[in-house]
mmCIF file of C-alpha atoms in Angstrom:
data_model
loop_
_atom_site.group_PDB
_atom_site.id
_atom_site.type_symbol
_atom_site.label_atom_id
_atom_site.label_comp_id
_atom_site.label_asym_id
_atom_site.label_seq_id
_atom_site.Cartn_x
_atom_site.Cartn_y
_atom_site.Cartn_z
ATOM 1 C CA MET A 15 69.658 119.770 56.717
ATOM 2 C CA ASN A 16 70.308 116.123 55.905
ATOM 3 C CA LEU A 17 73.233 115.518 58.244
ATOM 4 C CA VAL A 18 74.267 112.161 56.828
ATOM 5 C CA GLU A 19 74.367 113.456 53.252
ATOM 6 C CA SER A 20 76.397 116.442 54.412
ATOM 7 C CA LEU A 21 78.856 114.230 56.263
ATOM 8 C CA ARG A 22 79.252 111.980 53.231
ATOM 9 C CA ALA A 23 79.895 114.997 51.039
ATOM 10 C CA HIS A 24 82.463 116.657 53.303
ATOM 11 C CA ARG A 25 84.070 113.557 54.902
ATOM 12 C CA LEU A 26 85.769 115.803 57.488
ATOM 13 C CA LEU A 27 84.156 117.586 60.425
ATOM 14 C CA ALA A 28 86.370 120.197 62.066
ATOM 15 C CA ILE A 29 85.948 120.485 65.833
ATOM 16 C CA VAL A 30 86.675 124.039 66.965
ATOM 17 C CA ARG A 31 87.305 124.630 70.653
ATOM 18 C CA GLY A 32 89.189 127.599 72.082
ATOM 19 C CA LYS A 33 89.589 130.343 74.644
ATOM 20 C CA ASP A 34 89.358 133.297 72.251
ATOM 21 C CA PRO A 35 85.953 133.871 70.588
ATOM 22 C CA ALA A 36 87.346 136.069 67.814
ATOM 23 C CA ALA A 37 90.074 133.540 67.064
ATOM 24 C CA ALA A 38 87.546 130.698 67.082
ATOM 25 C CA LEU A 39 85.444 132.567 64.532
ATOM 26 C CA ARG A 40 88.506 133.228 62.365
ATOM 27 C CA THR A 41 89.312 129.533 62.593
ATOM 28 C CA VAL A 42 85.884 128.538 61.281
ATOM 29 C CA THR A 43 85.992 131.014 58.405
ATOM 30 C CA THR A 44 89.601 130.152 57.503
ATOM 31 C CA LEU A 45 88.742 126.462 57.369
ATOM 32 C CA ALA A 46 85.817 127.240 55.070
ATOM 33 C CA GLU A 47 88.151 129.220 52.799
ATOM 34 C CA GLU A 48 90.509 126.225 52.761
ATOM 35 C CA GLY A 49 87.755 123.843 51.670
ATOM 36 C CA ILE A 50 86.813 122.425 55.085
ATOM 37 C CA ALA A 51 83.300 123.777 55.388
ATOM 38 C CA ALA A 52 81.794 121.456 58.002
ATOM 39 C CA ALA A 53 82.616 122.783 61.465
ATOM 40 C CA GLU A 54 81.392 122.055 64.957
ATOM 41 C CA VAL A 55 81.870 124.826 67.513
ATOM 42 C CA SER A 56 82.161 123.225 70.934
ATOM 43 C CA LEU A 57 80.010 124.821 73.605
ATOM 44 C CA THR A 58 83.115 124.765 75.814
ATOM 45 C CA THR A 59 84.527 127.507 73.571
ATOM 46 C CA ALA A 60 84.518 130.957 75.127
ATOM 47 C CA ASP A 61 81.277 132.731 74.118
ATOM 48 C CA ALA A 62 80.454 129.775 71.879
ATOM 49 C CA LEU A 63 76.931 130.881 71.005
ATOM 50 C CA THR A 64 78.197 134.205 69.673
ATOM 51 C CA VAL A 65 80.806 132.351 67.623
ATOM 52 C CA ILE A 66 78.090 130.148 66.127
ATOM 53 C CA ARG A 67 75.852 133.139 65.450
ATOM 54 C CA ARG A 68 78.621 135.093 63.730
ATOM 55 C CA ALA A 69 79.823 132.077 61.774
ATOM 56 C CA ARG A 70 76.298 131.556 60.509
ATOM 57 C CA ALA A 71 76.081 135.207 59.442
ATOM 58 C CA ALA A 72 79.489 135.077 57.749
ATOM 59 C CA LEU A 73 79.062 131.771 55.921
ATOM 60 C CA GLY A 74 75.380 131.882 55.072
ATOM 61 C CA PRO A 75 72.263 129.887 55.894
ATOM 62 C CA ASP A 76 73.372 126.674 54.191
ATOM 63 C CA ALA A 77 76.820 126.360 55.767
ATOM 64 C CA PRO A 78 77.236 123.146 57.817
ATOM 65 C CA VAL A 79 77.964 124.902 61.117
ATOM 66 C CA GLY A 80 76.919 122.994 64.226
ATOM 67 C CA ALA A 81 77.323 122.987 67.985
ATOM 68 C CA GLY A 82 79.371 120.425 69.849
ATOM 69 C CA THR A 83 79.629 119.206 73.436
ATOM 70 C CA VAL A 84 75.837 119.411 73.724
ATOM 71 C CA ARG A 85 74.944 117.705 77.003
ATOM 72 C CA THR A 86 71.442 118.943 77.858
ATOM 73 C CA THR A 87 68.196 119.996 76.226
ATOM 74 C CA GLU A 88 68.956 123.555 77.327
ATOM 75 C CA ASP A 89 72.322 123.421 75.551
ATOM 76 C CA ALA A 90 70.578 122.202 72.436
ATOM 77 C CA GLU A 91 67.891 124.869 72.435
ATOM 78 C CA ARG A 92 70.382 127.695 72.919
ATOM 79 C CA ALA A 93 72.615 126.357 70.160
ATOM 80 C CA VAL A 94 69.748 126.060 67.693
ATOM 81 C CA ASP A 95 68.625 129.597 68.556
ATOM 82 C CA ALA A 96 72.162 130.774 67.763
ATOM 83 C CA GLY A 97 72.019 129.158 64.320
ATOM 84 C CA ALA A 98 73.470 125.663 64.731
ATOM 85 C CA SER A 99 72.183 123.429 61.939
ATOM 86 C CA TYR A 100 73.091 120.211 63.774
ATOM 87 C CA LEU A 101 74.189 119.131 67.245
ATOM 88 C CA VAL A 102 77.021 116.893 68.405
ATOM 89 C CA THR A 103 77.036 115.220 71.817
ATOM 90 C CA PRO A 104 79.925 113.610 73.718
ATOM 91 C CA ALA A 105 77.686 110.790 74.961
ATOM 92 C CA VAL A 106 74.153 109.438 74.758
ATOM 93 C CA VAL A 107 71.911 112.398 75.629
ATOM 94 C CA GLU A 108 68.152 112.142 76.019
ATOM 95 C CA GLY A 109 65.587 114.793 75.207
ATOM 96 C CA LEU A 110 67.016 116.049 71.903
ATOM 97 C CA ALA A 111 64.481 114.550 69.523
ATOM 98 C CA GLY A 112 62.327 117.659 69.494
ATOM 99 C CA VAL A 113 64.963 120.334 69.008
ATOM 100 C CA GLY A 114 64.396 120.509 65.267
ATOM 101 C CA VAL A 115 67.893 119.743 63.943
ATOM 102 C CA PRO A 116 69.725 116.439 63.427
ATOM 103 C CA VAL A 117 71.984 115.027 66.123
ATOM 104 C CA LEU A 118 75.374 113.330 65.793
ATOM 105 C CA MET A 119 75.272 111.445 69.081
ATOM 106 C CA GLY A 120 78.297 110.198 70.970
ATOM 107 C CA ALA A 121 78.520 106.476 71.726
ATOM 108 C CA LEU A 122 81.191 103.826 72.064
ATOM 109 C CA THR A 123 79.742 100.425 72.938
ATOM 110 C CA PRO A 124 77.122 98.450 70.986
ATOM 111 C CA SER A 125 74.593 99.071 73.762
ATOM 112 C CA GLU A 126 75.220 102.823 73.633
ATOM 113 C CA ILE A 127 74.904 102.794 69.856
ATOM 114 C CA GLU A 128 71.543 101.035 70.043
ATOM 115 C CA ARG A 129 70.327 103.533 72.649
ATOM 116 C CA ALA A 130 71.483 106.514 70.609
ATOM 117 C CA LEU A 131 69.690 105.219 67.517
ATOM 118 C CA ALA A 132 66.520 104.638 69.544
ATOM 119 C CA LEU A 133 66.699 108.265 70.689
ATOM 120 C CA GLY A 134 66.724 109.448 67.096
ATOM 121 C CA ALA A 135 70.413 110.015 66.387
ATOM 122 C CA ALA A 136 71.027 110.727 62.710
ATOM 123 C CA ALA A 137 74.563 109.362 62.978
ATOM 124 C CA ILE A 138 76.911 108.017 65.635
ATOM 125 C CA LYS A 139 79.961 109.899 66.864
ATOM 126 C CA LEU A 140 82.278 107.014 67.744
ATOM 127 C CA PHE A 141 84.084 108.483 70.741
ATOM 128 C CA PRO A 142 86.827 108.221 71.749
ATOM 129 C CA ALA A 143 87.946 106.632 68.490
ATOM 130 C CA SER A 144 91.516 106.305 69.743
ATOM 131 C CA LEU A 145 90.421 103.717 72.296
ATOM 132 C CA GLY A 146 89.771 101.000 69.744
ATOM 133 C CA GLY A 147 91.216 102.496 66.583
ATOM 134 C CA PRO A 148 90.133 101.685 63.027
ATOM 135 C CA GLU A 149 89.981 97.987 63.884
ATOM 136 C CA TYR A 150 87.186 98.643 66.363
ATOM 137 C CA LEU A 151 85.214 100.499 63.702
ATOM 138 C CA SER A 152 85.593 97.482 61.418
ATOM 139 C CA ALA A 153 84.262 95.239 64.171
ATOM 140 C CA LEU A 154 81.250 97.481 64.764
ATOM 141 C CA ARG A 155 80.336 97.633 61.099
ATOM 142 C CA ALA A 156 79.570 93.909 61.073
ATOM 143 C CA PRO A 157 76.478 94.197 63.351
ATOM 144 C CA PHE A 158 75.745 97.818 62.324
ATOM 145 C CA PRO A 159 76.366 97.896 58.558
ATOM 146 C CA GLU A 160 73.904 100.714 57.828
ATOM 147 C CA VAL A 161 74.812 103.012 60.722
ATOM 148 C CA PRO A 162 76.686 106.198 59.744
ATOM 149 C CA PHE A 163 79.764 106.329 61.984
ATOM 150 C CA VAL A 164 81.928 109.400 62.559
ATOM 151 C CA PRO A 165 85.064 108.493 64.561
ATOM 152 C CA VAL A 166 86.228 111.338 66.808
ATOM 153 C CA GLY A 167 89.067 111.629 69.309
ATOM 154 C CA GLY A 168 92.760 111.244 68.536
ATOM 155 C CA VAL A 169 92.220 111.158 64.763
ATOM 156 C CA ASP A 170 95.223 112.486 62.853
ATOM 157 C CA ALA A 171 95.535 112.596 59.064
ATOM 158 C CA ALA A 172 96.723 108.983 58.740
ATOM 159 C CA ALA A 173 94.032 107.662 61.083
ATOM 160 C CA ALA A 174 91.424 109.725 59.249
ATOM 161 C CA ARG A 175 92.228 107.953 55.995
ATOM 162 C CA ASP A 176 92.254 104.557 57.715
ATOM 163 C CA HIS A 177 88.851 105.119 59.310
ATOM 164 C CA LEU A 178 87.363 106.225 55.997
ATOM 165 C CA ASP A 179 88.813 103.192 54.252
ATOM 166 C CA ARG A 180 87.102 101.010 56.856
ATOM 167 C CA GLY A 181 83.681 102.499 56.232
ATOM 168 C CA ALA A 182 83.406 105.665 58.306
ATOM 169 C CA THR A 183 80.952 108.156 56.841
ATOM 170 C CA ALA A 184 83.232 110.999 57.942
ATOM 171 C CA VAL A 185 85.785 111.737 60.636
ATOM 172 C CA GLY A 186 85.756 114.453 63.269
ATOM 173 C CA VAL A 187 89.074 116.162 63.973
ATOM 174 C CA GLY A 188 89.934 118.621 66.715
ATOM 175 C CA SER A 189 93.455 119.505 67.859
ATOM 176 C CA PRO A 190 95.404 117.636 65.123
ATOM 177 C CA LEU A 191 93.746 120.021 62.662
ATOM 178 C CA ILE A 192 92.929 123.112 64.722
ATOM 179 C CA GLY A 193 96.120 123.281 66.783
ATOM 180 C CA ASP A 194 96.184 126.579 68.683
ATOM 181 C CA ALA A 195 94.315 128.567 66.024
ATOM 182 C CA ALA A 196 91.157 128.954 68.124
ATOM 183 C CA ASP A 197 93.299 130.355 70.948
ATOM 184 C CA GLY A 198 94.844 132.991 68.683
ATOM 185 C CA GLY A 199 97.502 130.868 66.964
ATOM 186 C CA ASP A 200 98.911 131.214 63.474
ATOM 187 C CA LEU A 201 96.278 130.922 60.746
ATOM 188 C CA GLY A 202 98.927 130.136 58.145
ATOM 189 C CA ARG A 203 99.789 126.971 60.011
ATOM 190 C CA LEU A 204 96.090 126.170 60.251
ATOM 191 C CA SER A 205 95.837 126.480 56.464
ATOM 192 C CA ALA A 206 98.804 124.143 56.057
ATOM 193 C CA ARG A 207 97.230 121.546 58.340
ATOM 194 C CA ALA A 208 93.948 121.909 56.465
ATOM 195 C CA ALA A 209 95.727 121.153 53.201
ATOM 196 C CA GLN A 210 97.331 118.063 54.767
ATOM 197 C CA PHE A 211 93.982 116.738 55.944
ATOM 198 C CA ARG A 212 92.265 117.517 52.652
ATOM 199 C CA ALA A 213 94.963 115.555 50.828
ATOM 200 C CA ALA A 214 94.539 112.591 53.178
ATOM 201 C CA ILE A 215 90.761 112.640 52.806
ATOM 202 C CA ALA A 216 91.028 112.811 49.018
ATOM 203 C CA GLN A 217 93.278 109.755 48.695
ATOM 204 C CA GLU A 218 91.668 106.712 47.176
ATOM 205 C CA THR A 219 91.939 103.285 48.762
ATOM 206 C CA VAL A 220 94.675 101.288 47.032
#
């Protein structure tokens, strides 16, 4: 898959992390039904590889379902075997260039960003985005105007819109969107939060 094109198309990457594998799977499929198709299943999720495998089977071969919290080559290989079409790391991780799928690599400082790009990152997960906020993204875009940035960490609906307005390719959202759904929480509330985020993402800059 072309990760950057997918991120530009979807603008929102849902980060699913939970203690209940069945609930995590229901969360991914419910989000897809609500128009949030791009989902990252964190490898810290209970039985994460099975969740990825079943999500892939349920949503089809072209669904943008990836694996998150990838910290080693072994993590990456297992996730790809389970059907992940892209990988997301929390930090700069070496040894992922040969895994066969694109990588959204975590970085925060300019030096980390340069290192991640040198290692073949398709895009940069700006993490934790809450540390510098949208203003920090604006500052980074001056020396890195062509780099696809995906702010992650503490991004609610308002911050999501602000980051996009300042040039983010997409935003990654975990608990403000997922809530307790991946632990067995109410899927109706998940759908309501999904609608809120979709509305924020769809707003045009004034």
